[in-house]
PDB file of C-alpha atoms in Angstrom:
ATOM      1  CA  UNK A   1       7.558 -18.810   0.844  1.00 55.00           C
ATOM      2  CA  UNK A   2      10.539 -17.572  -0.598  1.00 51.00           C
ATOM      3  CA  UNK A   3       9.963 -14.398   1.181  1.00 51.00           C
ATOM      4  CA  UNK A   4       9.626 -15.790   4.977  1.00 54.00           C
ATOM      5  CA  UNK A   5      13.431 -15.689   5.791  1.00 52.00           C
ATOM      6  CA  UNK A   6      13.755 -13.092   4.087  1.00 53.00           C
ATOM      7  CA  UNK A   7      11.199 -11.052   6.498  1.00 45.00           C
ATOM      8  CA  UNK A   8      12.484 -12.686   9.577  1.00 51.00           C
ATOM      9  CA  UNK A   9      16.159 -11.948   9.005  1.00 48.00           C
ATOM     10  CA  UNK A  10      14.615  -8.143   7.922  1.00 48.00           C
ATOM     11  CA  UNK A  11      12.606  -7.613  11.366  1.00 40.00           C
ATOM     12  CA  UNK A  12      16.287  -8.768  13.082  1.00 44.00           C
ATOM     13  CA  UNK A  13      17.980  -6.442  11.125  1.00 46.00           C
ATOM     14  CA  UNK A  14      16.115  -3.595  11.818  1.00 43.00           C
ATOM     15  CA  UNK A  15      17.917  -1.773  13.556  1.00 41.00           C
ATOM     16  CA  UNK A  16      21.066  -1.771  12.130  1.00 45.00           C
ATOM     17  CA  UNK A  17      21.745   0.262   8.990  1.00 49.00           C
ATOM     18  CA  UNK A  18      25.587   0.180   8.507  1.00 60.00           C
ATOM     19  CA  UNK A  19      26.652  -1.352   5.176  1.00 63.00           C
ATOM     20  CA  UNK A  20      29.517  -2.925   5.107  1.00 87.00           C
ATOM     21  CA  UNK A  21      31.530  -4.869   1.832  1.00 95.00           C
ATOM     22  CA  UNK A  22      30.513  -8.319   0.682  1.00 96.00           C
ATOM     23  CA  UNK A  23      33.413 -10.104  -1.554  1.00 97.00           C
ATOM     24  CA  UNK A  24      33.431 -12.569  -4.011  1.00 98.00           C
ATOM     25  CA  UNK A  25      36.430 -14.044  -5.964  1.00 98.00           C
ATOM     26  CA  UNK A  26      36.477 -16.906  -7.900  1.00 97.00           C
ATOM     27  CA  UNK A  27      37.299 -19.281 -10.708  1.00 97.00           C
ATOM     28  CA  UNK A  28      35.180 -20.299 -13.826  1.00 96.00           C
ATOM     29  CA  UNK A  29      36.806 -22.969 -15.265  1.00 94.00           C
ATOM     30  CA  UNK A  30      35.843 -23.846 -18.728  1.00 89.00           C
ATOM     31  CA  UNK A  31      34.040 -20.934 -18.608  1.00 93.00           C
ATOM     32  CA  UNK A  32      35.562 -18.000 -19.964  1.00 92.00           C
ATOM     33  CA  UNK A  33      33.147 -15.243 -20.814  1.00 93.00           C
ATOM     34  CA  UNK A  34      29.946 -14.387 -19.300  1.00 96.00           C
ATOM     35  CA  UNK A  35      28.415 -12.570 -15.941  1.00 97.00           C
ATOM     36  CA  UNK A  36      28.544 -13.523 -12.321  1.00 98.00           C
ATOM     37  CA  UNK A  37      25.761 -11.859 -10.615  1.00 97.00           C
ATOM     38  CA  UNK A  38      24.255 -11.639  -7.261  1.00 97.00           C
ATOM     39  CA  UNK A  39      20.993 -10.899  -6.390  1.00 95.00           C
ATOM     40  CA  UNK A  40      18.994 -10.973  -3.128  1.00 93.00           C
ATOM     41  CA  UNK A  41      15.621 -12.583  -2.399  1.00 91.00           C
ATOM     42  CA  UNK A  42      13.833  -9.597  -3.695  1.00 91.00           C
ATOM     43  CA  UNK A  43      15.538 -10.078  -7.204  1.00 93.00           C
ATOM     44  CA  UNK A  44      17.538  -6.752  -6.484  1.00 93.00           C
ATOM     45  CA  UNK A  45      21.152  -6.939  -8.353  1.00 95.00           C
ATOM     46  CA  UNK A  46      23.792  -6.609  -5.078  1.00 95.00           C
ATOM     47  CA  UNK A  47      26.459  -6.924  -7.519  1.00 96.00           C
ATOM     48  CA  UNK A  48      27.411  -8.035 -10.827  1.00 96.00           C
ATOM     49  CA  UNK A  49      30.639  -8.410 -13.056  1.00 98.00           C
ATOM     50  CA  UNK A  50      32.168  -9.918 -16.052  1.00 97.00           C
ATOM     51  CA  UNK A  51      33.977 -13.245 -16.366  1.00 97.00           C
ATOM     52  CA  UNK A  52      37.187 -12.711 -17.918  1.00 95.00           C
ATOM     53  CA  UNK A  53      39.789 -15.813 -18.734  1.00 94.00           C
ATOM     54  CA  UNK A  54      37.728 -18.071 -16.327  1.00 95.00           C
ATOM     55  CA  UNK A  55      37.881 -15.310 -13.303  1.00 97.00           C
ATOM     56  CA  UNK A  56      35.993 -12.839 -11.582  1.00 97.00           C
ATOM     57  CA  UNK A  57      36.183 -10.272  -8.829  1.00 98.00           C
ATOM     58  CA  UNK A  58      33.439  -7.972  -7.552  1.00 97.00           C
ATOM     59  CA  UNK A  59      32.220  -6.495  -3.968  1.00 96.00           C
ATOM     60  CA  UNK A  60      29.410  -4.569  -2.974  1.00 93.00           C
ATOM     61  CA  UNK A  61      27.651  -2.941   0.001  1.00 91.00           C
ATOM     62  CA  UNK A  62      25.108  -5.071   2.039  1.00 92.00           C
ATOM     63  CA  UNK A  63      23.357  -5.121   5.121  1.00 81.00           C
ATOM     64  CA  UNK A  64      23.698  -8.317   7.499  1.00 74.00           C
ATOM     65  CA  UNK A  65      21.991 -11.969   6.459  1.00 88.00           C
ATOM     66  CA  UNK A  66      19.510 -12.818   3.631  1.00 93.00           C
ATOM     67  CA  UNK A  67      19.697 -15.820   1.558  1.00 95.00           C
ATOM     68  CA  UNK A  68      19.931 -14.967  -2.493  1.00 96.00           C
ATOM     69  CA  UNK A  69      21.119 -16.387  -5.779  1.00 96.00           C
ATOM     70  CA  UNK A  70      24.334 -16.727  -7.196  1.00 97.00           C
ATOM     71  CA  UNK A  71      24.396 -17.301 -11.013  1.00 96.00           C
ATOM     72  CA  UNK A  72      26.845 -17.467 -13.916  1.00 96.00           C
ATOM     73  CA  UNK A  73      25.523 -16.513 -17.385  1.00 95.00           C
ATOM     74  CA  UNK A  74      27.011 -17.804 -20.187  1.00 93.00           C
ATOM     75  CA  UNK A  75      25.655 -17.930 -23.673  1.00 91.00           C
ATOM     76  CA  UNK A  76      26.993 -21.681 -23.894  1.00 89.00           C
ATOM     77  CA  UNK A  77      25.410 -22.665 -20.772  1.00 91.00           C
ATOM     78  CA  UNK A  78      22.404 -20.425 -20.205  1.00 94.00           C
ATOM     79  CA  UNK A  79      21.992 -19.191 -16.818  1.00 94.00           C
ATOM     80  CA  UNK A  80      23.081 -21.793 -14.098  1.00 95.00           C
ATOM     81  CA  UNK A  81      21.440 -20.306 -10.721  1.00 96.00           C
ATOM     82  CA  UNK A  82      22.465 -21.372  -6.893  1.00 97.00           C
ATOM     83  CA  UNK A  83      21.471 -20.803  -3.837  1.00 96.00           C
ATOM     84  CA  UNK A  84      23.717 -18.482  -1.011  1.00 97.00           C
ATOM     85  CA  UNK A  85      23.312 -16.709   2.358  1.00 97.00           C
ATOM     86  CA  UNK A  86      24.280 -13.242   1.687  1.00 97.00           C
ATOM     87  CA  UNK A  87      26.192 -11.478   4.593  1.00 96.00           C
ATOM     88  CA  UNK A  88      29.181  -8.728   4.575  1.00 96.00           C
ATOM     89  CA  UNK A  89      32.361 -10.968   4.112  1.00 96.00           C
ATOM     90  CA  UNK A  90      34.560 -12.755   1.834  1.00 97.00           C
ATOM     91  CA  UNK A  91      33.339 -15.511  -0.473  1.00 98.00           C
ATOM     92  CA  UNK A  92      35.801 -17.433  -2.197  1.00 98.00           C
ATOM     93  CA  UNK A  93      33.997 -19.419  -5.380  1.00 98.00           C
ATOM     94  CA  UNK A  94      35.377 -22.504  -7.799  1.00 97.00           C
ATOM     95  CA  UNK A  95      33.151 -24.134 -10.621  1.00 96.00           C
ATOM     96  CA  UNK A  96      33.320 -27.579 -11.320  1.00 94.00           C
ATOM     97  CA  UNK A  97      35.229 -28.085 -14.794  1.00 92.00           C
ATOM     98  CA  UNK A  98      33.707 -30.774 -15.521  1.00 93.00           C
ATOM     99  CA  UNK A  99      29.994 -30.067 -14.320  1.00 94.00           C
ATOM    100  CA  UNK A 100      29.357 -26.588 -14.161  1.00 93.00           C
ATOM    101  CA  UNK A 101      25.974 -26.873 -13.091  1.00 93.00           C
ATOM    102  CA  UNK A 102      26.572 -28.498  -9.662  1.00 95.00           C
ATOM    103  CA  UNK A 103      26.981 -26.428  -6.539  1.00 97.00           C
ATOM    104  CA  UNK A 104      30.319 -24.698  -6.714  1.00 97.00           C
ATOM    105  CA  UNK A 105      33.109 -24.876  -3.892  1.00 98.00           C
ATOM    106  CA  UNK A 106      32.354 -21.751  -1.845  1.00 98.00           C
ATOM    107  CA  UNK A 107      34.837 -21.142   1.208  1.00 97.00           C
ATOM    108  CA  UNK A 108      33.049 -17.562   3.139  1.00 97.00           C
ATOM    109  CA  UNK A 109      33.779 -16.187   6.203  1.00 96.00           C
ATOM    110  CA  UNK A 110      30.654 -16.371   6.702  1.00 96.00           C
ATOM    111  CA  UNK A 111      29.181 -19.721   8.958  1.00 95.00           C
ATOM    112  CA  UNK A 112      25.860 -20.031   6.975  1.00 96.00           C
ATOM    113  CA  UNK A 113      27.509 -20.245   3.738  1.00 97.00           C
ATOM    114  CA  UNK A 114      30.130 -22.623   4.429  1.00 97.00           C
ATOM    115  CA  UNK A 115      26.776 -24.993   6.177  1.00 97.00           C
ATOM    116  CA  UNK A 116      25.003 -24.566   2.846  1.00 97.00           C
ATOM    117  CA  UNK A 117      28.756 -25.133   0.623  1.00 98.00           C
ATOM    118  CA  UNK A 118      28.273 -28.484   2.801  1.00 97.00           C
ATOM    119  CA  UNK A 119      24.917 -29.305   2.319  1.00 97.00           C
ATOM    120  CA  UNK A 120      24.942 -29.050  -1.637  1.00 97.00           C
ATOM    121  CA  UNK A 121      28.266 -31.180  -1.650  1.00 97.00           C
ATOM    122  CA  UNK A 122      26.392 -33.646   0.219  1.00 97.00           C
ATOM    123  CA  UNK A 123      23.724 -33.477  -1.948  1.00 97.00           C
ATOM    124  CA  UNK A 124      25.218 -33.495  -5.408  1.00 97.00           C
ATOM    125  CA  UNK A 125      27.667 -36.421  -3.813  1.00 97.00           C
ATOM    126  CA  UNK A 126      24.863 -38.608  -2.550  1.00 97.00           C
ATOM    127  CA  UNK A 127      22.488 -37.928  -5.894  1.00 97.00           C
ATOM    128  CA  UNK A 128      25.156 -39.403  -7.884  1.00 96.00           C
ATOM    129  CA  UNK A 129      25.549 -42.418  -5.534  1.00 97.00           C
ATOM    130  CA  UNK A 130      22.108 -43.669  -5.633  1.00 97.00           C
ATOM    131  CA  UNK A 131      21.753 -43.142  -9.486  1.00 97.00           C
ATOM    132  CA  UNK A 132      25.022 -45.342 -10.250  1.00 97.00           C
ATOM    133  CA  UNK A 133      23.395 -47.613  -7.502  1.00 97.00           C
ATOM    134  CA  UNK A 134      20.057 -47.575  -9.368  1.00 97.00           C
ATOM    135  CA  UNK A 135      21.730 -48.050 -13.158  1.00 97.00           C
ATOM    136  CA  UNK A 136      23.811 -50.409 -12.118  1.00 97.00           C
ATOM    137  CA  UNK A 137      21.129 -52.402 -10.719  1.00 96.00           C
ATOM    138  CA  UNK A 138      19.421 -51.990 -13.702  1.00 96.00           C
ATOM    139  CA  UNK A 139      22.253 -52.804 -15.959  1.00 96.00           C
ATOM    140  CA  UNK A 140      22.265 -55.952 -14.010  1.00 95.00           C
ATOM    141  CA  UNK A 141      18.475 -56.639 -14.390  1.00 95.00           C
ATOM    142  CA  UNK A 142      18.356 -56.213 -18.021  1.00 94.00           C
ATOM    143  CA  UNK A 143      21.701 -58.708 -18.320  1.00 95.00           C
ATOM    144  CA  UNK A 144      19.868 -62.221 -20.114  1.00 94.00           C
ATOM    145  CA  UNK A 145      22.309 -63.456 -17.578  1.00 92.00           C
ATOM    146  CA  UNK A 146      20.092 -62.477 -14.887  1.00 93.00           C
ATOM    147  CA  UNK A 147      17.387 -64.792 -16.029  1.00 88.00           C
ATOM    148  CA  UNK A 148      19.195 -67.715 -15.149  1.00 93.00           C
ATOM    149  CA  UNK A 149      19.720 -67.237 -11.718  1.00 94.00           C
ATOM    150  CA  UNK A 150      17.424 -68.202  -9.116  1.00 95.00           C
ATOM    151  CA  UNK A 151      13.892 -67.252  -8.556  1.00 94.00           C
ATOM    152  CA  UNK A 152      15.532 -66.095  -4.527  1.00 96.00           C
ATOM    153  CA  UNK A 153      18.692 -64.267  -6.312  1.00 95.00           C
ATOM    154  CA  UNK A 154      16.878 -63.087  -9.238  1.00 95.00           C
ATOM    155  CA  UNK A 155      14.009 -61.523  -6.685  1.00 95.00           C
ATOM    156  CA  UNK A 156      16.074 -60.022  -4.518  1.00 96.00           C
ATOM    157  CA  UNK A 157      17.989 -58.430  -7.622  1.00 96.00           C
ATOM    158  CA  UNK A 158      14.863 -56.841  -8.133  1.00 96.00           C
ATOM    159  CA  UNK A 159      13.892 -55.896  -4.714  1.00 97.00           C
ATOM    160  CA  UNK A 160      16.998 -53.959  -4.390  1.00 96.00           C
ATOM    161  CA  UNK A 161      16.269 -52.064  -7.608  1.00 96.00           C
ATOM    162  CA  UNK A 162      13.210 -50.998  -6.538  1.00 96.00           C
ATOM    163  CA  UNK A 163      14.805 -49.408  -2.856  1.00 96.00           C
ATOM    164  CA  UNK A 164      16.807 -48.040  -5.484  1.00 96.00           C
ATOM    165  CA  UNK A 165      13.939 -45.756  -7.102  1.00 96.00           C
ATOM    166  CA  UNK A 166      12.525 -45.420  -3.350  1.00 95.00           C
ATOM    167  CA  UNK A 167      15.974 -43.922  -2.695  1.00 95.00           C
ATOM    168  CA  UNK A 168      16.041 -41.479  -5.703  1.00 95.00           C
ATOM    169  CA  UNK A 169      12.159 -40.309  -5.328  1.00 94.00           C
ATOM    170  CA  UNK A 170      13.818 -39.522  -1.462  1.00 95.00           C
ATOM    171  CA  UNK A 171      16.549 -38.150  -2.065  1.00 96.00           C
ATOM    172  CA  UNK A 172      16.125 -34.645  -0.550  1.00 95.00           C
ATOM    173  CA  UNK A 173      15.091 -35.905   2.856  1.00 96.00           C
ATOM    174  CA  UNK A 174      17.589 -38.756   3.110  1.00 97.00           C
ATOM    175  CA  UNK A 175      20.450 -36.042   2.180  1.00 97.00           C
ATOM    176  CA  UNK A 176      18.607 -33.338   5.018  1.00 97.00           C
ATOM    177  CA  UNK A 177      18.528 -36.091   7.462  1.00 97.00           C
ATOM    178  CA  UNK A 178      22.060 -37.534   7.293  1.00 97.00           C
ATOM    179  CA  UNK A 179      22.922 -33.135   6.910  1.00 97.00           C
ATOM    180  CA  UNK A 180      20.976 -32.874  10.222  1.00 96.00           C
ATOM    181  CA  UNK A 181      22.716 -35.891  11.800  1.00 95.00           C
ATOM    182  CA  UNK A 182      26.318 -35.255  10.674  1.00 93.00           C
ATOM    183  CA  UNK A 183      25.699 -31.271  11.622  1.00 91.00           C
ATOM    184  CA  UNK A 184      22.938 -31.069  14.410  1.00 86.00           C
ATOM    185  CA  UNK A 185      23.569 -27.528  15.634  1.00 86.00           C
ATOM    186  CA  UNK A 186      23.530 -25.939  11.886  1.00 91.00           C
ATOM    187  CA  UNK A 187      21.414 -23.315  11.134  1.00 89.00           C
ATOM    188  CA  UNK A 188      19.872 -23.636   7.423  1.00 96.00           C
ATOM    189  CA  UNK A 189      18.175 -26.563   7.558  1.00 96.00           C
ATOM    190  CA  UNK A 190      14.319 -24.437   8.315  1.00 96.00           C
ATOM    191  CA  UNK A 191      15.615 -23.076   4.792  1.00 95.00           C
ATOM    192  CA  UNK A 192      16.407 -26.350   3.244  1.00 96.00           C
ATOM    193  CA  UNK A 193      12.682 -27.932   4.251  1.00 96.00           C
ATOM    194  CA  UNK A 194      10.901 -24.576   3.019  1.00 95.00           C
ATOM    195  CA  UNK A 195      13.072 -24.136  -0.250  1.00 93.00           C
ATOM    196  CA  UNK A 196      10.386 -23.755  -3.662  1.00 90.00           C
ATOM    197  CA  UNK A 197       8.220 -25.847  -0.868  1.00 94.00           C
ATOM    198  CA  UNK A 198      10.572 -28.818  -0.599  1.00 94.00           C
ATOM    199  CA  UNK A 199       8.084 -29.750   2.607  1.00 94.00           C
ATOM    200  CA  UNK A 200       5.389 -30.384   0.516  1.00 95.00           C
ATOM    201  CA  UNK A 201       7.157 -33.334  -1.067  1.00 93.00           C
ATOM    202  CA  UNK A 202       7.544 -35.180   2.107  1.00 94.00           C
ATOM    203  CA  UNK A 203       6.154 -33.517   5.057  1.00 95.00           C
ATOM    204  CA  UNK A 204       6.236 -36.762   7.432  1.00 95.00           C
ATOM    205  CA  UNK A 205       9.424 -36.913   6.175  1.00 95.00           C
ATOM    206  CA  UNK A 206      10.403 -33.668   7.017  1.00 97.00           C
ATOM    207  CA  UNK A 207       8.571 -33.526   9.660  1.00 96.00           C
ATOM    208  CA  UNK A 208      10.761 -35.882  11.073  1.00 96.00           C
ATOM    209  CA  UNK A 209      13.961 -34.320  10.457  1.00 97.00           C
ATOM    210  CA  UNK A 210      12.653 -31.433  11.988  1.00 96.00           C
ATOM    211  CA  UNK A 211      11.886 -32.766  15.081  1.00 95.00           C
ATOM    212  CA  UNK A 212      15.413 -33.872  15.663  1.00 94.00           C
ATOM    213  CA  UNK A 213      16.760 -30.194  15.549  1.00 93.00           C
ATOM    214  CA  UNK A 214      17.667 -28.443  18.735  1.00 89.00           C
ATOM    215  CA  UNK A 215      14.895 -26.733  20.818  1.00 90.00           C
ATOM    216  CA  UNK A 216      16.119 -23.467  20.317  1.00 90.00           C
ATOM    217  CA  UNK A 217      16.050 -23.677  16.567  1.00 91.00           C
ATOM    218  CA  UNK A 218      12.460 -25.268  16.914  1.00 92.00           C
ATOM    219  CA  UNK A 219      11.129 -22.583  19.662  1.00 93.00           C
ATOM    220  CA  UNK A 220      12.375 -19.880  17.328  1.00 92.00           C
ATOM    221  CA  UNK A 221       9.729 -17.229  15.360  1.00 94.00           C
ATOM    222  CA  UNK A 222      11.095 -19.190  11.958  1.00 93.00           C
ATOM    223  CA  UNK A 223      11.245 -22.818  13.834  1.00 94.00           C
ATOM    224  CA  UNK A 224       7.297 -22.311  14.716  1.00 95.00           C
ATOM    225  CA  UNK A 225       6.360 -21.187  11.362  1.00 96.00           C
ATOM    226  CA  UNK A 226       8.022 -23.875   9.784  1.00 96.00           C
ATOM    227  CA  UNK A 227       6.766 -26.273  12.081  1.00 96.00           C
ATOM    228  CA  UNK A 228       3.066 -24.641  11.158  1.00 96.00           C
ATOM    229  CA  UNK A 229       3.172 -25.301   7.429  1.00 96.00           C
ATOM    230  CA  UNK A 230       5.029 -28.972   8.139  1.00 96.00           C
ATOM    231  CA  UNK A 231       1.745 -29.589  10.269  1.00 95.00           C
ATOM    232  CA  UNK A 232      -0.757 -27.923   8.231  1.00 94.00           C
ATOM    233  CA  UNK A 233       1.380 -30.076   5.243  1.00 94.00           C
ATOM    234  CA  UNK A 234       0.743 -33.441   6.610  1.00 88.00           C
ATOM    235  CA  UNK A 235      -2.987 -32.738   8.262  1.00 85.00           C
ATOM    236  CA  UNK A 236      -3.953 -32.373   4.420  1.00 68.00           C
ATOM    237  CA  UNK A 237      -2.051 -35.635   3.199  1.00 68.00           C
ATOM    238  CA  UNK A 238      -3.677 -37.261   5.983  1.00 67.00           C
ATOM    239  CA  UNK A 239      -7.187 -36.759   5.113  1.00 55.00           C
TER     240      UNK A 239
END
């Protein structure tokens, strides 16, 4: 699946065969050796180049819109991989000190990247909400204190604990949906629900978010494939 925007953004880019400089600069911190590499669906290098004193700088010639990888390697660290929508431009790239392995502050000239920069923020924000939510809950449960309250309180401690889980086991479509609400004309979310087959997680669920995008975006060559495999998805779960 990998491979289906990929083709679609190929087919629309046939006929153009100017290549034009992609950019990245950036800022490793508390990383200060290593690679920075970027490689297209296809696992082709586009570019590559050492970190040096927590910094890098590289460019490269590429033809307009895929998505790809992004990834640091570090001997400490291993590989730490994320997802990007390559397009000729300047990308602009800051690791999180402290967590390395969440999505890094990218600031492109390019729209689709800065949607995705958006998305992954909103992701790695609200994933750390609703596990503080769910340990603190469970902090609370585990408390003898808790035991002495009332069989209403003490049940309804333990009601919201388990929406808690519900909310974690969610998490991808509650972050798409409130991504789709808070940004209803962007343009990755088809790439978000087939991502490694996200869909098949949740397809009601995505399902669902995907009816609330535009008609255009649903009318599209990738909007009716996607909408194919979400209803192919939940015909099987349905049986």
């Amino acid at each position: 699946m990998k491979y289906f925007f990929a083709l679609c953004l190929a087919i629309l880019a046939a006929g153009c065969t100017q290549k034009t400089t992609i950019e990245f600069t950036g800022t490793t911190p508390g990383i200060t050796d290593g690679e920075f590499i970027i490689k297209n669906l296809s696992d082709s290098t586009i570019c590559k180049t050492a970190i040096k004193s927590g910094a890098f700088e590289v460019s490269g010639e590429y033809n307009n819109g895929t998505y790809g990888y992004m990834s640091v390697n570090n001997d400490k660290l291993g590989m730490l991989a994320f997802d990007v929508y390559l397009q000729p431009g300047k990308y602009t790239v800051t690791f999180d000190r402290e967590k390395p392995y969440k999505y890094p502050d990218i600031q492109s000239t390019v729209k689709k990247q800065n949607e995705l920069t958006a998305y992954y923020h909103l992701f790695d924000k609200t994933k750390e909400e609703l596990n503080k939510k769910a340990a603190d809950l469970n902090a609370r449960l585990k408390d003898p204190k808790s035991k002495t309250l009332p069989a209403d309180a003490y049940n309804n401690l333990v009601n919201k604990y388990q929406e808690a889980e519900q909310q974690q086991l969610k998490l991808a479509t509650i972050v798409l949906s409130a991504f789709v609400d808070k940004y209803p004309d962007n343009s990755i979310t088809l790439r978000i629900i087939v991502l490694n087959n996200a869909y098949m997680s949740d397809p009601d669920g995505y399902y669902r978010i995907f009816q609330k995008l535009s008609q255009a975006t649903k009318e599209s060559p990738e909007g009716k494939a996607v909408r194919g495999l979400l209803e192919s998805a939940n015909n099987l779960t349905n049986k």
